[in-house]
Amino acid sequence: MREERLAQLMLNKDYLKVKNELTEMNEVDIADFLNPLDPQTTLLLFRMLPKDLAVEVFAHFSRDQQTSIINTATETEVEGIIEELYFDDMIDIIEEVPANIVNKILLYAREDERKLVNQFLKYPADSAGSLMTIEYVNLHREMTVKEALDHIKEVGLTSETVYTCYVIDNKRKLEGFVSLRKIVTSEEDVLIDEIMEEDIIKVNTHDDQEEVAGVFSRYGFVALPVVDNENRLIGIITVDDIMGIIEQEATEDFQIMAGTSPSDESYLDTGVLKLVRNRLPWLLILMISGTFTGRIMAKYEDILASVVILSTFIPMLMDTGGNSGSQSSTLVIRGLATGDIKNTDGMKVVLKELGIASIAGLILAGINFLRLVTLEKVPVKIALTVTITLFAVVVASKLVGGVLPIIADKLNMDPAIMAGPLITTIVDAMALYLYFVLAQSLLSDILTVGLL
Amino acid sequence: MREERLAQLMLNKDYLKVKNELTEMNEVDIADFLNPLDPQTTLLLFRMLPKDLAVEVFAHFSRDQQTSIINTATETEVEGIIEELYFDDMIDIIEEVPANIVNKILLYAREDERKLVNQFLKYPADSAGSLMTIEYVNLHREMTVKEALDHIKEVGLTSETVYTCYVIDNKRKLEGFVSLRKIVTSEEDVLIDEIMEEDIIKVNTHDDQEEVAGVFSRYGFVALPVVDNENRLIGIITVDDIMGIIEQEATEDFQIMAGTSPSDESYLDTGVLKLVRNRLPWLLILMISGTFTGRIMAKYEDILASVVILSTFIPMLMDTGGNSGSQSSTLVIRGLATGDIKNTDGMKVVLKELGIASIAGLILAGINFLRLVTLEKVPVKIALTVTITLFAVVVASKLVGGVLPIIADKLNMDPAIMAGPLITTIVDAMALYLYFVLAQSLLSDILTVGLL
């Protein structure tokens, strides 16, 4: 409804009414509305927004819109935006826009911020340091609740969050934290020292963002302090920045598990060539390793030539092996990612997969044998060869699928590599080898006489 | 360090010191420490904790520990716990513990809560209603900031969050919201009406939790209001409950995409039989549909018998097809889940996949042809048959992989079903059919004369 109203107003070029509609909307929605518009119209409407709102909207613009706004707005306007922007948003923008825009941003950044920018840009990508912001409320333990509230009133509007306040000493060492809830529900003359919590859960600037996300999920915090190696408070990370990370980390795992290079660009925004580049390496590697499977078959060409029907079961054997292995590897990879499985749980996983594989393998093999003998009228010896291979393949693939991710994790590799595509290739080779060895021994009479 | 100290103290049965250590820890960590202990020791230590902390720890216990505490604690203790428990935690417990424990909990629940329990249990699993809590702060627009702060001081400690307060009218209709940040940074005599926001982002009790998680990620809120169909405020959902959901939804997709039934139990806690039940159906379905592929091969048995070498390329063709298709389907499924791709983007996806497939297919086919002719010394006509099939399979599988998830979404099915296992089976059949048709026409001279 609002969309239609806005579309109609835009059509009539009734920008004043558009502005009135926009100011009633959430900043994320305003940015979404302005993003697809041409730069002139965007700038026109952007200029009409109240200043506070405009800065919030700016932070949610696409990098292209941000670049064009900085390029076309007046110097005073750019200065106003840069001054009000949260530091972590500024760092995010600086990391991704062209150099001339970076210079323009730094030109208008506050002196103290400019010094910090370089330091922040040095934190590794995907580290806690690259996620944190410097706008937080810090308190001292000797403050009273009233003093703390006055301080929050003063700095609260420019802080990314006021809901967790951090208590530091004169050397900025982190001593504790206190929630705003605790502050507003305490009497005015109580000392922060009496109500602060000292069991600080914190992260280090160099911790990986995946670990940081894990800490947020585990404790349900709205913010976490980030300290350096001397336990000095350097910044904070807020939960809204983490929700994106949790999603992004899962997306990365999906991508790696499907045999593509991880990328945080959205599918529709990524060019065809880039997508080809992300996908081709694994396809190539797997295609070429797939030729080993061909070699195994070539080696047993005689068997295939004399019992042609054997080859018709190969796709079913390969697929069932691949699927069994993918099930196990996916569950173990995901368990490792969410922390449900530790890389010391190897033996537990082996035993569990062995149990599952034995039962599932028996059922699958049984059904398969009956089907082959009754419906397909396949000679019993051949049916046996297929069925025994099937059982062995299910067991082997579940073990391989369960164990390889854990080994990868122990070797500090990403377990997600050990997923479907790679497992399938390994399992295929095993399945075929086993199949022919079994055929050779079980069907020796048919093979020599050449009955079939 | 703390772990070692605790272990030593436990060994010495120095429970008083253990208690002192525990009270300095976060409730999540305390629950983790107590969970594996036997019920007697747990109860012993649990009783020593300060009451407020004990309730928080209780909420983080495993269902087994909660059940045993309720079974063994005194009536007064149980009453104390139930009284202080957040309503959403109580509902979570009620949903999962045995009936006698549920009765005990309801016995001690407050009158008004007991009435609500039944209503809450009626909300569909995975709906906003099943996630929400009733402990929130509500304000009225005619209150002053001072009155609001006094009200928060009064109810703040029993509210799940005080950081977003909801403004309702006399009929409980939601009129706006105001952040505690705004309240504490405003002057005491300002009216809530003046500082509240009216662009309310809210969810309905029946909205799916995946949608709710999407709203949290999009806007970065710490809490969201839940309303009924008459826009009456029924409860709120806080961000800490949502982070688990984002992770759980991704895990569910991983499970479905690997061809297993989704389950929110952790891998190590799930019994072997349950895991077999989760995995067997798809393995069976895919094994049986895999026999179609076998049928196709059986139909072209003559070709396989006269040109045995053809069968040795089948694994490579099937795997490359499966991998190409999985890459596309995984990226599209994930894009649909995160909202990057809408189900109206079908045409964009088709064009993109067609572009990727053409380029990747040409490169793979080219390398494959050269390898076959030079390294493997395969006759050119056979190499051509394999290579053309390879190219066609890559294109077909990328199209199938890209389009099926979108079709599933349009049909209101879970797109995650259209992942690797199913795509592989479909692509296998296509690949083989194509391979033999091509072989029949390209190799007609060899086939009739039977040269190879």
XYZ file of C-alpha atoms in Angstrom, chain B residues 225-407:
183
model
C 6.471 -6.618 18.995
C 4.067 -9.456 18.196
C 0.463 -8.510 17.499
C -2.733 -10.416 16.770
C -4.999 -9.811 13.797
C -6.584 -6.819 15.568
C -3.165 -5.151 16.051
C -3.312 -5.818 19.788
C 0.100 -6.262 21.401
C 0.360 -9.895 22.548
C 4.046 -10.288 23.284
C 7.562 -9.498 22.195
C 10.449 -11.476 20.732
C 13.985 -10.607 21.784
C 17.079 -10.863 19.630
C 18.808 -13.477 21.811
C 16.070 -15.967 20.975
C 16.449 -15.150 17.299
C 20.164 -15.831 16.928
C 19.508 -19.455 17.766
C 16.719 -19.478 15.171
C 18.935 -18.119 12.385
C 21.418 -20.885 13.121
C 18.675 -23.503 13.430
C 17.077 -22.516 10.107
C 20.440 -22.773 8.339
C 21.050 -26.159 9.970
C 17.637 -27.328 8.787
C 18.486 -26.311 5.231
C 21.827 -28.118 5.431
C 20.019 -31.251 6.587
C 17.313 -31.145 3.924
C 19.873 -30.356 1.223
C 21.866 -33.421 2.230
C 18.746 -35.548 1.923
C 17.972 -36.056 5.612
C 14.890 -35.107 7.609
C 15.462 -31.887 9.569
C 15.895 -32.214 13.325
C 16.867 -29.670 15.954
C 18.479 -32.238 18.225
C 22.254 -32.142 18.196
C 24.031 -34.899 16.252
C 25.752 -36.429 19.274
C 22.531 -36.444 21.324
C 20.482 -38.159 18.619
C 20.204 -41.941 18.810
C 21.396 -44.173 15.979
C 17.888 -45.392 15.167
C 16.522 -41.853 14.970
C 19.363 -40.883 12.651
C 18.655 -43.938 10.489
C 14.995 -42.893 10.333
C 16.014 -39.372 9.291
C 18.322 -40.561 6.558
C 16.802 -43.759 5.155
C 13.777 -42.382 3.249
C 15.815 -40.276 0.831
C 18.464 -42.959 0.409
C 15.706 -45.405 -0.513
C 13.907 -43.052 -2.866
C 17.139 -42.102 -4.576
C 18.346 -45.711 -4.755
C 15.153 -46.767 -6.451
C 15.062 -43.791 -8.798
C 18.700 -44.613 -9.523
C 17.450 -47.787 -11.147
C 15.923 -45.709 -13.942
C 19.447 -44.742 -14.854
C 20.213 -48.432 -14.912
C 17.244 -49.014 -17.215
C 18.584 -46.445 -19.658
C 21.911 -48.257 -19.691
C 20.231 -51.620 -20.121
C 18.324 -50.252 -23.089
C 21.604 -49.360 -24.793
C 23.369 -52.541 -23.730
C 24.359 -53.241 -27.349
C 26.309 -50.021 -27.591
C 28.038 -50.709 -24.270
C 28.871 -54.266 -25.412
C 30.388 -53.195 -28.698
C 32.193 -50.062 -27.436
C 33.094 -51.068 -23.883
C 35.317 -48.038 -23.412
C 32.208 -45.818 -23.439
C 31.200 -47.065 -20.010
C 34.474 -45.906 -18.470
C 33.498 -42.250 -19.036
C 30.133 -42.598 -17.363
C 31.315 -41.865 -13.784
C 33.134 -38.694 -14.889
C 30.093 -37.471 -16.856
C 27.699 -38.232 -14.018
C 29.880 -36.619 -11.355
C 30.596 -33.478 -13.339
C 26.888 -33.106 -14.049
C 26.016 -33.683 -10.417
C 28.624 -31.198 -9.215
C 27.620 -28.502 -11.713
C 23.988 -28.897 -10.777
C 24.685 -28.869 -7.027
C 26.682 -25.654 -7.304
C 23.790 -23.884 -8.998
C 21.042 -25.320 -6.831
C 22.938 -24.611 -3.592
C 23.551 -20.966 -4.484
C 19.947 -20.440 -5.564
C 18.503 -22.243 -2.518
C 20.662 -20.164 -0.197
C 19.799 -16.981 -2.086
C 16.099 -17.737 -1.657
C 16.631 -18.421 2.062
C 18.488 -15.158 2.722
C 16.170 -13.124 0.510
C 18.900 -12.264 -2.033
C 16.864 -14.056 -4.692
C 13.074 -13.742 -4.999
C 11.007 -16.419 -6.667
C 10.147 -13.861 -9.329
C 13.798 -13.761 -10.400
C 13.461 -17.006 -12.390
C 14.406 -15.465 -15.722
C 17.467 -13.690 -14.283
C 18.653 -16.968 -12.792
C 18.124 -18.846 -16.065
C 20.117 -16.286 -18.040
C 22.902 -16.174 -15.465
C 23.200 -19.951 -15.249
C 23.095 -20.222 -19.033
C 26.011 -17.791 -19.240
C 28.015 -19.542 -16.544
C 27.262 -22.973 -17.972
C 28.303 -21.996 -21.493
C 31.659 -20.643 -20.399
C 32.414 -23.281 -17.750
C 31.108 -26.020 -20.057
C 33.312 -24.905 -22.948
C 36.429 -24.814 -20.774
C 35.709 -28.188 -19.170
C 34.833 -29.759 -22.516
C 37.926 -28.314 -24.178
C 40.288 -29.594 -21.513
C 38.546 -32.943 -21.522
C 38.800 -33.320 -25.305
C 42.514 -32.496 -25.361
C 43.194 -34.884 -22.501
C 41.277 -37.731 -24.145
C 42.912 -37.340 -27.537
C 46.483 -36.679 -26.389
C 46.958 -38.424 -23.040
C 44.436 -41.220 -23.244
C 44.729 -41.771 -27.026
C 40.993 -42.231 -27.354
C 39.675 -42.303 -30.961
C 38.509 -38.813 -31.958
C 34.903 -39.826 -32.577
C 34.593 -41.312 -29.108
C 36.344 -38.295 -27.583
C 33.845 -36.088 -29.402
C 30.903 -38.092 -28.100
C 32.173 -37.750 -24.539
C 33.015 -34.065 -24.929
C 29.727 -32.966 -26.473
C 27.851 -34.894 -23.792
C 29.977 -33.223 -21.128
C 29.166 -29.756 -22.438
C 25.457 -30.508 -22.747
C 25.376 -32.054 -19.274
C 27.000 -29.006 -17.675
C 24.484 -26.683 -19.344
C 21.484 -28.877 -18.584
C 22.462 -29.506 -14.969
C 23.104 -25.832 -14.245
C 19.703 -24.945 -15.684
C 17.937 -27.707 -13.773
C 19.852 -26.808 -10.594
C 19.041 -23.128 -10.956
C 15.385 -23.447 -11.888
C 14.022 -26.280 -9.733
C 14.500 -24.459 -6.383
C 12.637 -21.442 -7.768
C 9.792 -23.610 -9.052
